[in-house]
Amino acid sequence: MSGIRATVRSAPGAQPNPFAKCDMSVTQTERDETGQASGRKCWNCQAAVTGTHFCAACGKIQPLPAGADYFAFFGLPEKLSLDDTQLESEFHTLSWKLHPDNFVRSSDFERELSLNRSSELNDAYRTLREPISRVEYLLLRRGLRKEGTAKQQAPPELLEEVFELNESLDELREARAGGAEVAALRERLGAAHKNFQKKLEEVDAELSQIGKEWDALLDAGAHEAKQQALLARMNVALNRRSYIRNLVAGVQKELAEV
């Protein structure tokens, strides 16, 4: 097992953070009791704007409020349990309303808003439609996840299994390169793959439960300390999931090699 550094080795197949350059992912929105940004006026008629995208008085498309986020884009609270059918329906409705074809005779300002909003809509929908990406987005907004700040490490409870897995992967590569028989090694890796796939399912179930607890905290109006404690648990679970997911992907890649 010499040369194995599971505690500092990044899991294979790690992907760049999809939200790292998104302004809406790292800012909080000031909202009133309806969930909408407060204190806004229409740029065209100066009426109070109570919706996110259009003025109810004159119908003009509106700039997003400062600090707008993906949840607010769809008029949703920061909850992790969403109605997928409702989200998809709202996405299609907004796609039609915000489409640039509806603004061909409008001002340059309105056409630019439409183009930007259509792009933001697609980003918001891609993020919120997946449960795991919703969790990651929430943590990014709350400042608990930052890209490139530390190397990914194996969770302590998985160290022994990760050591064994890395050893098996090294043995398979060496055997393959030397033309040796690899059937037994592939069988061992197949068993390891099933083991880590099961762990991935377990951490997904854990994140689902934490998400329900988060939604309950929001409904109860829990104070910031309780929210932060739950977000920290969420972050630990998501880190563990990310590591295990990349292990699974790495083993799948090796097993796919002839």
PDB file of C-alpha atoms in Angstrom:
ATOM      1  CA  MET A   1       0.000   0.000   0.000  1.00  0.00           C
ATOM      2  CA  SER A   2       2.992   2.266  -0.373  1.00  0.00           C
ATOM      3  CA  GLY A   3       2.431   5.540  -2.178  1.00  0.00           C
ATOM      4  CA  ILE A   4      -1.266   5.663  -1.383  1.00  0.00           C
ATOM      5  CA  ARG A   5      -2.415   9.075  -0.158  1.00  0.00           C
ATOM      6  CA  ALA A   6      -6.152   8.712   0.183  1.00  0.00           C
ATOM      7  CA  THR A   7      -6.442  11.504   2.720  1.00  0.00           C
ATOM      8  CA  VAL A   8      -5.278  14.137   0.264  1.00  0.00           C
ATOM      9  CA  ARG A   9      -6.043  12.636  -3.125  1.00  0.00           C
ATOM     10  CA  SER A  10      -8.886  14.299  -4.956  1.00  0.00           C
ATOM     11  CA  ALA A  11     -11.487  11.831  -6.104  1.00  0.00           C
ATOM     12  CA  PRO A  12     -11.271  11.125  -9.857  1.00  0.00           C
ATOM     13  CA  GLY A  13     -13.650  12.946 -12.154  1.00  0.00           C
ATOM     14  CA  ALA A  14     -14.130  16.039  -9.969  1.00  0.00           C
ATOM     15  CA  GLN A  15     -16.118  18.722 -11.800  1.00  0.00           C
ATOM     16  CA  PRO A  16     -15.802  22.528 -11.624  1.00  0.00           C
ATOM     17  CA  ASN A  17     -18.428  24.331  -9.593  1.00  0.00           C
ATOM     18  CA  PRO A  18     -21.279  25.295 -11.978  1.00  0.00           C
ATOM     19  CA  PHE A  19     -22.290  28.310  -9.850  1.00  0.00           C
ATOM     20  CA  ALA A  20     -18.860  29.796  -9.153  1.00  0.00           C
ATOM     21  CA  LYS A  21     -19.308  32.751 -11.519  1.00  0.00           C
ATOM     22  CA  CYS A  22     -22.996  33.348 -10.940  1.00  0.00           C
ATOM     23  CA  ASP A  23     -23.732  36.605  -9.094  1.00  0.00           C
ATOM     24  CA  MET A  24     -27.149  35.385  -8.029  1.00  0.00           C
ATOM     25  CA  SER A  25     -25.577  32.429  -6.207  1.00  0.00           C
ATOM     26  CA  VAL A  26     -23.653  34.405  -3.629  1.00  0.00           C
ATOM     27  CA  THR A  27     -25.963  37.222  -2.586  1.00  0.00           C
ATOM     28  CA  GLN A  28     -29.015  37.330  -0.366  1.00  0.00           C
ATOM     29  CA  THR A  29     -32.270  38.920  -1.430  1.00  0.00           C
ATOM     30  CA  GLU A  30     -34.073  41.352   0.864  1.00  0.00           C
ATOM     31  CA  ARG A  31     -37.698  40.213   0.736  1.00  0.00           C
ATOM     32  CA  ASP A  32     -40.928  41.285   2.326  1.00  0.00           C
ATOM     33  CA  GLU A  33     -43.480  38.928   3.855  1.00  0.00           C
ATOM     34  CA  THR A  34     -44.709  37.876   0.413  1.00  0.00           C
ATOM     35  CA  GLY A  35     -41.273  36.604  -0.591  1.00  0.00           C
ATOM     36  CA  GLN A  36     -40.724  39.439  -3.106  1.00  0.00           C
ATOM     37  CA  ALA A  37     -38.027  42.073  -3.035  1.00  0.00           C
ATOM     38  CA  SER A  38     -39.300  45.167  -1.254  1.00  0.00           C
ATOM     39  CA  GLY A  39     -39.128  48.876  -2.081  1.00  0.00           C
ATOM     40  CA  ARG A  40     -39.113  48.569  -5.865  1.00  0.00           C
ATOM     41  CA  LYS A  41     -40.731  50.927  -8.370  1.00  0.00           C
ATOM     42  CA  CYS A  42     -41.421  50.464 -12.056  1.00  0.00           C
ATOM     43  CA  TRP A  43     -38.826  52.218 -14.244  1.00  0.00           C
ATOM     44  CA  ASN A  44     -41.611  53.197 -16.686  1.00  0.00           C
ATOM     45  CA  CYS A  45     -44.623  54.296 -14.585  1.00  0.00           C
ATOM     46  CA  GLN A  46     -43.121  54.479 -11.068  1.00  0.00           C
ATOM     47  CA  ALA A  47     -45.817  52.191  -9.652  1.00  0.00           C
ATOM     48  CA  ALA A  48     -44.823  49.838  -6.840  1.00  0.00           C
ATOM     49  CA  VAL A  49     -43.577  46.542  -8.285  1.00  0.00           C
ATOM     50  CA  THR A  50     -44.909  43.565  -6.365  1.00  0.00           C
ATOM     51  CA  GLY A  51     -43.894  40.841  -8.838  1.00  0.00           C
ATOM     52  CA  THR A  52     -40.490  39.710 -10.001  1.00  0.00           C
ATOM     53  CA  HIS A  53     -40.582  40.222 -13.763  1.00  0.00           C
ATOM     54  CA  PHE A  54     -43.342  42.612 -14.863  1.00  0.00           C
ATOM     55  CA  CYS A  55     -45.088  45.734 -13.592  1.00  0.00           C
ATOM     56  CA  ALA A  56     -48.715  45.000 -12.728  1.00  0.00           C
ATOM     57  CA  ALA A  57     -49.720  48.582 -13.625  1.00  0.00           C
ATOM     58  CA  CYS A  58     -48.166  49.054 -17.083  1.00  0.00           C
ATOM     59  CA  GLY A  59     -46.996  45.541 -17.948  1.00  0.00           C
ATOM     60  CA  LYS A  60     -43.380  46.523 -18.660  1.00  0.00           C
ATOM     61  CA  ILE A  61     -40.589  44.038 -18.032  1.00  0.00           C
ATOM     62  CA  GLN A  62     -38.549  44.945 -14.951  1.00  0.00           C
ATOM     63  CA  PRO A  63     -34.878  44.630 -13.999  1.00  0.00           C
ATOM     64  CA  LEU A  64     -34.179  41.995 -11.388  1.00  0.00           C
ATOM     65  CA  PRO A  65     -33.878  43.473  -7.891  1.00  0.00           C
ATOM     66  CA  ALA A  66     -30.401  43.785  -6.433  1.00  0.00           C
ATOM     67  CA  GLY A  67     -29.279  40.493  -4.940  1.00  0.00           C
ATOM     68  CA  ALA A  68     -31.941  38.449  -6.725  1.00  0.00           C
ATOM     69  CA  ASP A  69     -31.512  34.675  -6.476  1.00  0.00           C
ATOM     70  CA  TYR A  70     -32.834  31.660  -8.332  1.00  0.00           C
ATOM     71  CA  PHE A  71     -35.546  30.979  -5.760  1.00  0.00           C
ATOM     72  CA  ALA A  72     -36.850  34.534  -5.996  1.00  0.00           C
ATOM     73  CA  PHE A  73     -36.685  34.291  -9.795  1.00  0.00           C
ATOM     74  CA  PHE A  74     -39.530  31.764  -9.583  1.00  0.00           C
ATOM     75  CA  GLY A  75     -41.219  33.535  -6.671  1.00  0.00           C
ATOM     76  CA  LEU A  76     -40.256  30.734  -4.284  1.00  0.00           C
ATOM     77  CA  PRO A  77     -38.960  30.678  -0.707  1.00  0.00           C
ATOM     78  CA  GLU A  78     -35.531  29.164  -0.039  1.00  0.00           C
ATOM     79  CA  LYS A  79     -36.975  25.703   0.509  1.00  0.00           C
ATOM     80  CA  LEU A  80     -35.385  22.488  -0.724  1.00  0.00           C
ATOM     81  CA  SER A  81     -38.588  20.516  -1.264  1.00  0.00           C
ATOM     82  CA  LEU A  82     -40.125  21.854  -4.450  1.00  0.00           C
ATOM     83  CA  ASP A  83     -43.060  20.737  -6.567  1.00  0.00           C
ATOM     84  CA  ASP A  84     -41.275  19.621  -9.746  1.00  0.00           C
ATOM     85  CA  THR A  85     -44.438  19.838 -11.851  1.00  0.00           C
ATOM     86  CA  GLN A  86     -45.188  23.361 -10.652  1.00  0.00           C
ATOM     87  CA  LEU A  87     -41.581  24.446 -11.225  1.00  0.00           C
ATOM     88  CA  GLU A  88     -41.599  23.088 -14.773  1.00  0.00           C
ATOM     89  CA  SER A  89     -44.933  24.738 -15.502  1.00  0.00           C
ATOM     90  CA  GLU A  90     -43.671  28.101 -14.245  1.00  0.00           C
ATOM     91  CA  PHE A  91     -40.505  27.668 -16.306  1.00  0.00           C
ATOM     92  CA  HIS A  92     -42.489  27.180 -19.510  1.00  0.00           C
ATOM     93  CA  THR A  93     -44.779  30.106 -18.694  1.00  0.00           C
ATOM     94  CA  LEU A  94     -41.841  32.430 -18.049  1.00  0.00           C
ATOM     95  CA  SER A  95     -40.023  31.138 -21.133  1.00  0.00           C
ATOM     96  CA  TRP A  96     -42.926  32.309 -23.244  1.00  0.00           C
ATOM     97  CA  LYS A  97     -43.426  35.634 -21.447  1.00  0.00           C
ATOM     98  CA  LEU A  98     -39.737  36.569 -21.406  1.00  0.00           C
ATOM     99  CA  HIS A  99     -38.834  35.365 -24.893  1.00  0.00           C
ATOM    100  CA  PRO A 100     -37.026  38.037 -26.979  1.00  0.00           C
ATOM    101  CA  ASP A 101     -39.548  37.566 -29.822  1.00  0.00           C
ATOM    102  CA  ASN A 102     -42.107  39.337 -27.627  1.00  0.00           C
ATOM    103  CA  PHE A 103     -39.914  42.453 -27.456  1.00  0.00           C
ATOM    104  CA  VAL A 104     -38.883  43.021 -31.076  1.00  0.00           C
ATOM    105  CA  ARG A 105     -40.767  46.344 -31.159  1.00  0.00           C
ATOM    106  CA  SER A 106     -39.793  47.406 -27.651  1.00  0.00           C
ATOM    107  CA  SER A 107     -36.980  49.720 -26.588  1.00  0.00           C
ATOM    108  CA  ASP A 108     -33.347  48.629 -26.592  1.00  0.00           C
ATOM    109  CA  PHE A 109     -33.503  48.594 -22.800  1.00  0.00           C
ATOM    110  CA  GLU A 110     -36.437  46.170 -22.756  1.00  0.00           C
ATOM    111  CA  ARG A 111     -34.911  43.918 -25.418  1.00  0.00           C
ATOM    112  CA  GLU A 112     -31.709  43.713 -23.401  1.00  0.00           C
ATOM    113  CA  LEU A 113     -33.685  42.844 -20.267  1.00  0.00           C
ATOM    114  CA  SER A 114     -35.487  40.103 -22.170  1.00  0.00           C
ATOM    115  CA  LEU A 115     -32.270  38.577 -23.498  1.00  0.00           C
ATOM    116  CA  ASN A 116     -30.637  38.587 -20.085  1.00  0.00           C
ATOM    117  CA  ARG A 117     -33.728  37.299 -18.330  1.00  0.00           C
ATOM    118  CA  SER A 118     -34.163  34.385 -20.744  1.00  0.00           C
ATOM    119  CA  SER A 119     -30.595  33.270 -20.090  1.00  0.00           C
ATOM    120  CA  GLU A 120     -31.004  33.657 -16.319  1.00  0.00           C
ATOM    121  CA  LEU A 121     -34.248  31.692 -16.464  1.00  0.00           C
ATOM    122  CA  ASN A 122     -32.499  28.705 -18.030  1.00  0.00           C
ATOM    123  CA  ASP A 123     -29.713  28.818 -15.429  1.00  0.00           C
ATOM    124  CA  ALA A 124     -32.214  29.079 -12.583  1.00  0.00           C
ATOM    125  CA  TYR A 125     -34.310  26.187 -13.842  1.00  0.00           C
ATOM    126  CA  ARG A 126     -31.325  23.884 -14.426  1.00  0.00           C
ATOM    127  CA  THR A 127     -30.214  24.533 -10.849  1.00  0.00           C
ATOM    128  CA  LEU A 128     -33.527  24.247  -9.010  1.00  0.00           C
ATOM    129  CA  ARG A 129     -34.928  21.235 -10.834  1.00  0.00           C
ATOM    130  CA  GLU A 130     -32.299  18.889  -9.303  1.00  0.00           C
ATOM    131  CA  PRO A 131     -32.431  18.251  -5.520  1.00  0.00           C
ATOM    132  CA  ILE A 132     -28.642  18.086  -5.066  1.00  0.00           C
ATOM    133  CA  SER A 133     -27.935  21.214  -7.091  1.00  0.00           C
ATOM    134  CA  ARG A 134     -30.589  23.032  -5.006  1.00  0.00           C
ATOM    135  CA  VAL A 135     -28.661  22.109  -1.854  1.00  0.00           C
ATOM    136  CA  GLU A 136     -25.349  23.211  -3.351  1.00  0.00           C
ATOM    137  CA  TYR A 137     -26.858  26.478  -4.562  1.00  0.00           C
ATOM    138  CA  LEU A 138     -28.337  27.253  -1.144  1.00  0.00           C
ATOM    139  CA  LEU A 139     -24.973  26.618   0.521  1.00  0.00           C
ATOM    140  CA  LEU A 140     -23.193  28.785  -2.029  1.00  0.00           C
ATOM    141  CA  ARG A 141     -25.582  31.649  -1.382  1.00  0.00           C
ATOM    142  CA  ARG A 142     -25.084  31.283   2.344  1.00  0.00           C
ATOM    143  CA  GLY A 143     -21.298  31.363   1.925  1.00  0.00           C
ATOM    144  CA  LEU A 144     -20.615  27.800   3.093  1.00  0.00           C
ATOM    145  CA  ARG A 145     -19.178  26.550  -0.193  1.00  0.00           C
ATOM    146  CA  LYS A 146     -16.350  28.251  -2.044  1.00  0.00           C
ATOM    147  CA  GLU A 147     -14.600  26.961  -5.129  1.00  0.00           C
ATOM    148  CA  GLY A 148     -10.910  26.065  -4.880  1.00  0.00           C
ATOM    149  CA  THR A 149     -10.326  26.776  -1.182  1.00  0.00           C
ATOM    150  CA  ALA A 150      -9.169  23.294  -0.151  1.00  0.00           C
ATOM    151  CA  LYS A 151      -8.341  19.876  -1.561  1.00  0.00           C
ATOM    152  CA  GLN A 152     -11.109  17.339  -1.289  1.00  0.00           C
ATOM    153  CA  GLN A 153     -10.332  14.737   1.351  1.00  0.00           C
ATOM    154  CA  ALA A 154     -11.746  11.329   2.114  1.00  0.00           C
ATOM    155  CA  PRO A 155     -14.282  11.362   4.961  1.00  0.00           C
ATOM    156  CA  PRO A 156     -12.589   9.880   8.071  1.00  0.00           C
ATOM    157  CA  GLU A 157     -15.076   7.013   8.348  1.00  0.00           C
ATOM    158  CA  LEU A 158     -14.199   5.889   4.798  1.00  0.00           C
ATOM    159  CA  LEU A 159     -10.396   6.000   5.057  1.00  0.00           C
ATOM    160  CA  GLU A 160      -9.821   2.249   5.246  1.00  0.00           C
ATOM    161  CA  GLU A 161     -12.165   1.486   2.366  1.00  0.00           C
ATOM    162  CA  VAL A 162     -10.676   4.278   0.247  1.00  0.00           C
ATOM    163  CA  PHE A 163      -7.161   2.933   0.902  1.00  0.00           C
ATOM    164  CA  GLU A 164      -8.249  -0.504  -0.279  1.00  0.00           C
ATOM    165  CA  LEU A 165     -10.010   0.924  -3.310  1.00  0.00           C
ATOM    166  CA  ASN A 166      -6.983   2.966  -4.379  1.00  0.00           C
ATOM    167  CA  GLU A 167      -4.774  -0.088  -3.965  1.00  0.00           C
ATOM    168  CA  SER A 168      -7.108  -2.157  -6.148  1.00  0.00           C
ATOM    169  CA  LEU A 169      -7.188   0.574  -8.786  1.00  0.00           C
ATOM    170  CA  ASP A 170      -3.373   0.748  -8.849  1.00  0.00           C
ATOM    171  CA  GLU A 171      -3.119  -3.040  -9.119  1.00  0.00           C
ATOM    172  CA  LEU A 172      -5.615  -3.104 -11.988  1.00  0.00           C
ATOM    173  CA  ARG A 173      -3.730  -0.424 -13.916  1.00  0.00           C
ATOM    174  CA  GLU A 174      -0.404  -2.187 -13.387  1.00  0.00           C
ATOM    175  CA  ALA A 175      -1.835  -5.564 -14.398  1.00  0.00           C
ATOM    176  CA  ARG A 176      -3.474  -4.101 -17.474  1.00  0.00           C
ATOM    177  CA  ALA A 177      -0.268  -2.332 -18.502  1.00  0.00           C
ATOM    178  CA  GLY A 178       1.708  -5.561 -18.067  1.00  0.00           C
ATOM    179  CA  GLY A 179      -0.784  -7.697 -19.945  1.00  0.00           C
ATOM    180  CA  ALA A 180      -1.637  -9.779 -16.864  1.00  0.00           C
ATOM    181  CA  GLU A 181      -4.995 -11.352 -16.074  1.00  0.00           C
ATOM    182  CA  VAL A 182      -7.384  -8.769 -14.608  1.00  0.00           C
ATOM    183  CA  ALA A 183     -10.630 -10.721 -14.121  1.00  0.00           C
ATOM    184  CA  ALA A 184     -10.188 -11.123 -10.356  1.00  0.00           C
ATOM    185  CA  LEU A 185      -9.210  -7.494  -9.933  1.00  0.00           C
ATOM    186  CA  ARG A 186     -12.234  -6.358 -11.951  1.00  0.00           C
ATOM    187  CA  GLU A 187     -14.488  -8.502  -9.764  1.00  0.00           C
ATOM    188  CA  ARG A 188     -13.009  -6.923  -6.638  1.00  0.00           C
ATOM    189  CA  LEU A 189     -13.546  -3.438  -8.051  1.00  0.00           C
ATOM    190  CA  GLY A 190     -17.091  -4.330  -9.050  1.00  0.00           C
ATOM    191  CA  ALA A 191     -17.856  -5.226  -5.444  1.00  0.00           C
ATOM    192  CA  ALA A 192     -16.276  -1.966  -4.261  1.00  0.00           C
ATOM    193  CA  HIS A 193     -18.352  -0.058  -6.801  1.00  0.00           C
ATOM    194  CA  LYS A 194     -21.569  -1.556  -5.438  1.00  0.00           C
ATOM    195  CA  ASN A 195     -20.476  -0.734  -1.894  1.00  0.00           C
ATOM    196  CA  PHE A 196     -19.805   2.933  -2.643  1.00  0.00           C
ATOM    197  CA  GLN A 197     -22.949   3.201  -4.772  1.00  0.00           C
ATOM    198  CA  LYS A 198     -24.932   2.076  -1.729  1.00  0.00           C
ATOM    199  CA  LYS A 199     -23.155   4.704   0.398  1.00  0.00           C
ATOM    200  CA  LEU A 200     -24.069   7.312  -2.199  1.00  0.00           C
ATOM    201  CA  GLU A 201     -27.730   6.350  -1.898  1.00  0.00           C
ATOM    202  CA  GLU A 202     -27.468   6.587   1.888  1.00  0.00           C
ATOM    203  CA  VAL A 203     -26.025  10.095   1.828  1.00  0.00           C
ATOM    204  CA  ASP A 204     -28.709  11.150  -0.673  1.00  0.00           C
ATOM    205  CA  ALA A 205     -31.328   9.950   1.804  1.00  0.00           C
ATOM    206  CA  GLU A 206     -29.529  11.876   4.566  1.00  0.00           C
ATOM    207  CA  LEU A 207     -29.541  15.069   2.493  1.00  0.00           C
ATOM    208  CA  SER A 208     -33.226  14.595   1.753  1.00  0.00           C
ATOM    209  CA  GLN A 209     -33.972  14.358   5.482  1.00  0.00           C
ATOM    210  CA  ILE A 210     -31.834  17.415   6.279  1.00  0.00           C
ATOM    211  CA  GLY A 211     -33.681  19.280   3.516  1.00  0.00           C
ATOM    212  CA  LYS A 212     -37.003  18.514   5.204  1.00  0.00           C
ATOM    213  CA  GLU A 213     -35.609  19.786   8.505  1.00  0.00           C
ATOM    214  CA  TRP A 214     -34.452  22.975   6.748  1.00  0.00           C
ATOM    215  CA  ASP A 215     -37.904  23.604   5.307  1.00  0.00           C
ATOM    216  CA  ALA A 216     -39.446  23.059   8.732  1.00  0.00           C
ATOM    217  CA  LEU A 217     -37.027  25.592  10.249  1.00  0.00           C
ATOM    218  CA  LEU A 218     -38.055  28.184   7.668  1.00  0.00           C
ATOM    219  CA  ASP A 219     -41.738  27.530   8.327  1.00  0.00           C
ATOM    220  CA  ALA A 220     -41.138  27.904  12.074  1.00  0.00           C
ATOM    221  CA  GLY A 221     -39.157  31.126  11.630  1.00  0.00           C
ATOM    222  CA  ALA A 222     -36.152  29.630  13.439  1.00  0.00           C
ATOM    223  CA  HIS A 223     -33.408  32.039  14.413  1.00  0.00           C
ATOM    224  CA  GLU A 224     -30.111  32.300  12.544  1.00  0.00           C
ATOM    225  CA  ALA A 225     -28.101  30.069  14.885  1.00  0.00           C
ATOM    226  CA  LYS A 226     -30.350  27.065  14.233  1.00  0.00           C
ATOM    227  CA  GLN A 227     -30.259  27.725  10.493  1.00  0.00           C
ATOM    228  CA  GLN A 228     -26.468  27.908  10.487  1.00  0.00           C
ATOM    229  CA  ALA A 229     -26.150  24.668  12.447  1.00  0.00           C
ATOM    230  CA  LEU A 230     -28.358  22.832   9.965  1.00  0.00           C
ATOM    231  CA  LEU A 231     -26.556  24.370   6.990  1.00  0.00           C
ATOM    232  CA  ALA A 232     -23.264  23.123   8.450  1.00  0.00           C
ATOM    233  CA  ARG A 233     -24.656  19.582   8.657  1.00  0.00           C
ATOM    234  CA  MET A 234     -25.875  19.944   5.099  1.00  0.00           C
ATOM    235  CA  ASN A 235     -22.442  21.031   3.952  1.00  0.00           C
ATOM    236  CA  VAL A 236     -20.686  18.084   5.617  1.00  0.00           C
ATOM    237  CA  ALA A 237     -23.119  15.651   3.997  1.00  0.00           C
ATOM    238  CA  LEU A 238     -22.720  17.290   0.602  1.00  0.00           C
ATOM    239  CA  ASN A 239     -18.917  17.115   0.854  1.00  0.00           C
ATOM    240  CA  ARG A 240     -19.168  13.418   1.665  1.00  0.00           C
ATOM    241  CA  ARG A 241     -21.534  12.877  -1.247  1.00  0.00           C
ATOM    242  CA  SER A 242     -19.229  14.706  -3.653  1.00  0.00           C
ATOM    243  CA  TYR A 243     -16.271  12.553  -2.659  1.00  0.00           C
ATOM    244  CA  ILE A 244     -18.196   9.279  -2.890  1.00  0.00           C
ATOM    245  CA  ARG A 245     -19.771  10.280  -6.218  1.00  0.00           C
ATOM    246  CA  ASN A 246     -16.347  10.913  -7.716  1.00  0.00           C
ATOM    247  CA  LEU A 247     -15.078   7.586  -6.377  1.00  0.00           C
ATOM    248  CA  VAL A 248     -17.991   5.811  -8.042  1.00  0.00           C
ATOM    249  CA  ALA A 249     -17.353   7.642 -11.313  1.00  0.00           C
ATOM    250  CA  GLY A 250     -13.641   6.781 -11.174  1.00  0.00           C
ATOM    251  CA  VAL A 251     -14.327   3.088 -10.628  1.00  0.00           C
ATOM    252  CA  GLN A 252     -16.887   3.054 -13.439  1.00  0.00           C
ATOM    253  CA  LYS A 253     -14.290   4.556 -15.764  1.00  0.00           C
ATOM    254  CA  GLU A 254     -11.717   1.922 -14.864  1.00  0.00           C
ATOM    255  CA  LEU A 255     -14.190  -0.918 -15.242  1.00  0.00           C
ATOM    256  CA  ALA A 256     -15.171   0.389 -18.687  1.00  0.00           C
ATOM    257  CA  GLU A 257     -11.560   0.033 -19.885  1.00  0.00           C
ATOM    258  CA  VAL A 258     -10.884  -3.127 -21.856  1.00  0.00           C
TER     259      VAL A 258
END
